[in-house]
Amino acid sequence: MAKMTGAQALIESLKQEKVDVIFGISGGALLPIHDVLYDSEIRHILARHEQGAAHMADGYARAIGKAGVCMATSGPGATNIVTGLANAYLDSSPVVALTGQVPTYSANTSYMIGRDAFQEADIIGITTPITKYNVQVKHASEVPHAVKSAFYIATSGRPGPTLVDLPKDTQTVKAEMDFSENLQIRGYKPNIDPHPLQIKKAVKLLMKAERPMILAGGGVNLSGASAELLQIAELLMMPVATTFMGKSCFPETHPLSMGNIGMHGTMLANKMILEADVLLAVGTRLQDRSTGTLDGFCPDAKIIHIDVDAAEIGKNVPVEVPIVGDAKPTLSMIYQRLANKIKKSKNNPWIKQVQEAKDKYLSELDLGSGDLTSPKLLKELRKLLPEQAIIATEVGQNQMWAALHFQTIKPRTFISSGGLGTMGFGFPAAIGAKVACPNSPVVDIAGDGSFRMTEQELGTSVTEDIPVVVIVLNNSMLGMVAQWQRLFYQKRYAAVKLGSVPDFAKLAQAYGAEGVHVGSMAEFSSVMKNALKTEVTTVIDVPICPDDDVFPMVPPGKGLKDTVGGL
Amino acid sequence: MEQKYVHIISTIVEHKPGVLYTVSNLFRRRGFNIDNISVGPTEEPGIARMTIMVTGDNRTIEQVIKQLNKLIDVLKVTRLDPENIVTRELALIKVNATSTKARSDIINYADIFRARVVDVCTESLMMEITGTSDKIDAFITLMKPFGIKEVARTGITSLSRGPKSVKIDD
Ligand SMILES: Cc1ncc(C[n+]2csc(CCOP(=O)(O)OP(=O)(O)O)c2C)c(N)n1
């Protein structure tokens, strides 16, 4: 037992959790912490807006699979991270937020919390519905336990954001600190290992299947189950479709890859999944953007649903075999039970059908007319980047084009806001990912609207020396909204025209970054090659046609069978 | 549409500030309706029981239970078997009682319902009644003609019958 201040205990606890970086912005209610941080080994990356800090922590977590930490002062600092936490919550990303709070008591020992003190916000109340767990530390001595719980809960089971609120006096008061605790949280026991009986049922169903298919979701990325997924897919010759969040968990260059399903899934995946007689859905919550209307979703399939969160199973889609368990041990158990019993030949009729469909799909794939379309750019980008390069995206058409046309190969290389659809997420998330994986190139595929929401993090990127590449697919529009207005509102373009202000290249230069406009594919290639070599962030402004639509698309309220083509 | 039923969910929670908010907020956010809720400490220090009455089809109730189970301060969630429980609610009812006739009528009814008069003044009577919510509803209906001044109800609380108890580590 050691006597130290709450702030010292916080830093000590963070060290124990192997935290090497914190993204944040300081303020009065964090001064004692920052003062201790000053002498510590932990790197503090000063963001330009707390939303950016939260997304950086999120991007860091998604890239590396370890909790990302963000820190904000009381009141406005804390409320500015709310979008970041909601974003992490909906995508099950382990972000630990530390917030300063007004003191529990002031010098004259009367309470300050609850009195609308300067910069007081009830961040516990505000974040209750968007965090997996949050806690306000009431005494300095509670710091080690609170931090340990926050990290454990954020990263175990179904991951998610947690928040520790630290009133200023708990940071300065000295107390006996116990770091040795063997954490036991009686209300929290995530179920990691699947029930053997359910595994048996799943195996039986898979062995009998004639047209089996896998639908892999974000849970596969989160649990690091890509290798197990690949094993099963190859053993049973099962085509693999991914959800939007599942992208990158299965190599899209693999013959069994169908690409993404969903509202902007590939025609191939959306059609083939309807043919399946057994669907192995793993680590997905079968959300409406993935399934389309439920009445037409997988009409003939018996569904095996694996999820670490019991509440997800049967929430949206009735299933034949529910399996509560983490994707990695569950897939591994299924594989082991199948391995010595079966090996499907490559020549079975189902695989032939799938292969034919894939060939047809690829031959019909239209990347748009003209030299420099977004799909063509993304295909070219794939050629220019190594396999481990990380793609982050903003939200809108840019995001859907990236999901459709940039083939991911390694797990955790596609970072995008799936659940909340947060414009402005991609750029700070890219910065966080670069901090996590300094040796991988990191590229943010942006829309001009989204980039405007967090472009000020160029300041962070440049001063903190975190070089990423931002490709702005610039249509001077809130493109995805315009697409909906084009398709469903008789081209009445209300509130979507952004104009071409600012000049993104100059904007980047103003921050000390590189900024370039490109007009042709050849120009793009050479600029991109340079950008990968330079040690500073590069913003590449690519004008695209404002009338381009993202296709295929499942019109709202329709099923996967109604996927309409185009591109 | 699946048939909707009234369900009673017994929830053991950490007895600390904010837990009621967390639980009720979950219902609000997910669009589940709480018909009735009561909270109080249990025999074990630091642990409280919430009894929650919800109307919904079986799938809704399954979701309610699963989502409640995910809350870290929730230690145990059980759906009580409606055939095999004791359910009680307490109500305090203040009625106008200006005439002697009214007074004796009210006291007669109260006797039949095993309600107790707990406060008397020249214009009104206050009664305490415990029982199932139905019984209290019926008593209140009977009291209406006299003129009800105020009603306060606790919300229901329930335990299953028999020797078994809900243990946290089940
Ligand atoms: C914070 C936020 N505000 C509004 C929206 C609604 N929205 C979804 S897509 C979109 C347009 C995105 O425009 P842009 O970033 O330029 O990308 P594009 O679709 O043109 O590629 C908007 C406004 C959102 N998703 N997030």
XYZ file of C-alpha atoms in Angstrom, chain A residues 89 125 128-129 132-133 153 158 185-188 309-311 313-316, chain B residues 14 21-22 25 29-30 46-47 59 62-63 66-67 70-72 74-75 169:
38
model
C -20.777 2.421 -28.180
C -26.156 11.081 -16.384
C -25.310 6.467 -19.104
C -27.122 5.362 -22.272
C -21.055 0.228 -21.235
C -20.129 1.438 -17.774
C -15.251 -3.774 -18.762
C -18.635 -7.288 -26.023
C -17.298 -7.385 -10.377
C -20.289 -9.345 -9.224
C -22.685 -7.931 -11.808
C -20.357 -8.528 -14.746
C -23.744 -10.579 -26.308
C -26.731 -12.788 -25.533
C -29.070 -9.863 -26.078
C -29.286 -13.250 -30.465
C -32.875 -13.339 -31.580
C -33.190 -9.562 -31.127
C -33.847 -8.912 -34.800
C -26.339 -2.903 -6.286
C -31.798 5.887 -13.184
C -29.735 3.387 -15.121
C -33.354 4.816 -18.518
C -34.294 4.175 -24.376
C -35.397 0.832 -25.715
C -25.575 -3.096 -0.296
C -28.171 -4.952 -2.299
C -39.910 -11.447 -27.334
C -36.824 -11.700 -23.386
C -35.103 -8.532 -24.602
C -31.252 -9.712 -21.589
C -30.715 -5.968 -21.670
C -26.085 -6.435 -19.362
C -26.164 -3.604 -16.848
C -23.185 -3.925 -14.578
C -27.722 -5.445 -12.073
C -26.806 -8.664 -10.317
C -24.576 -16.480 -8.025
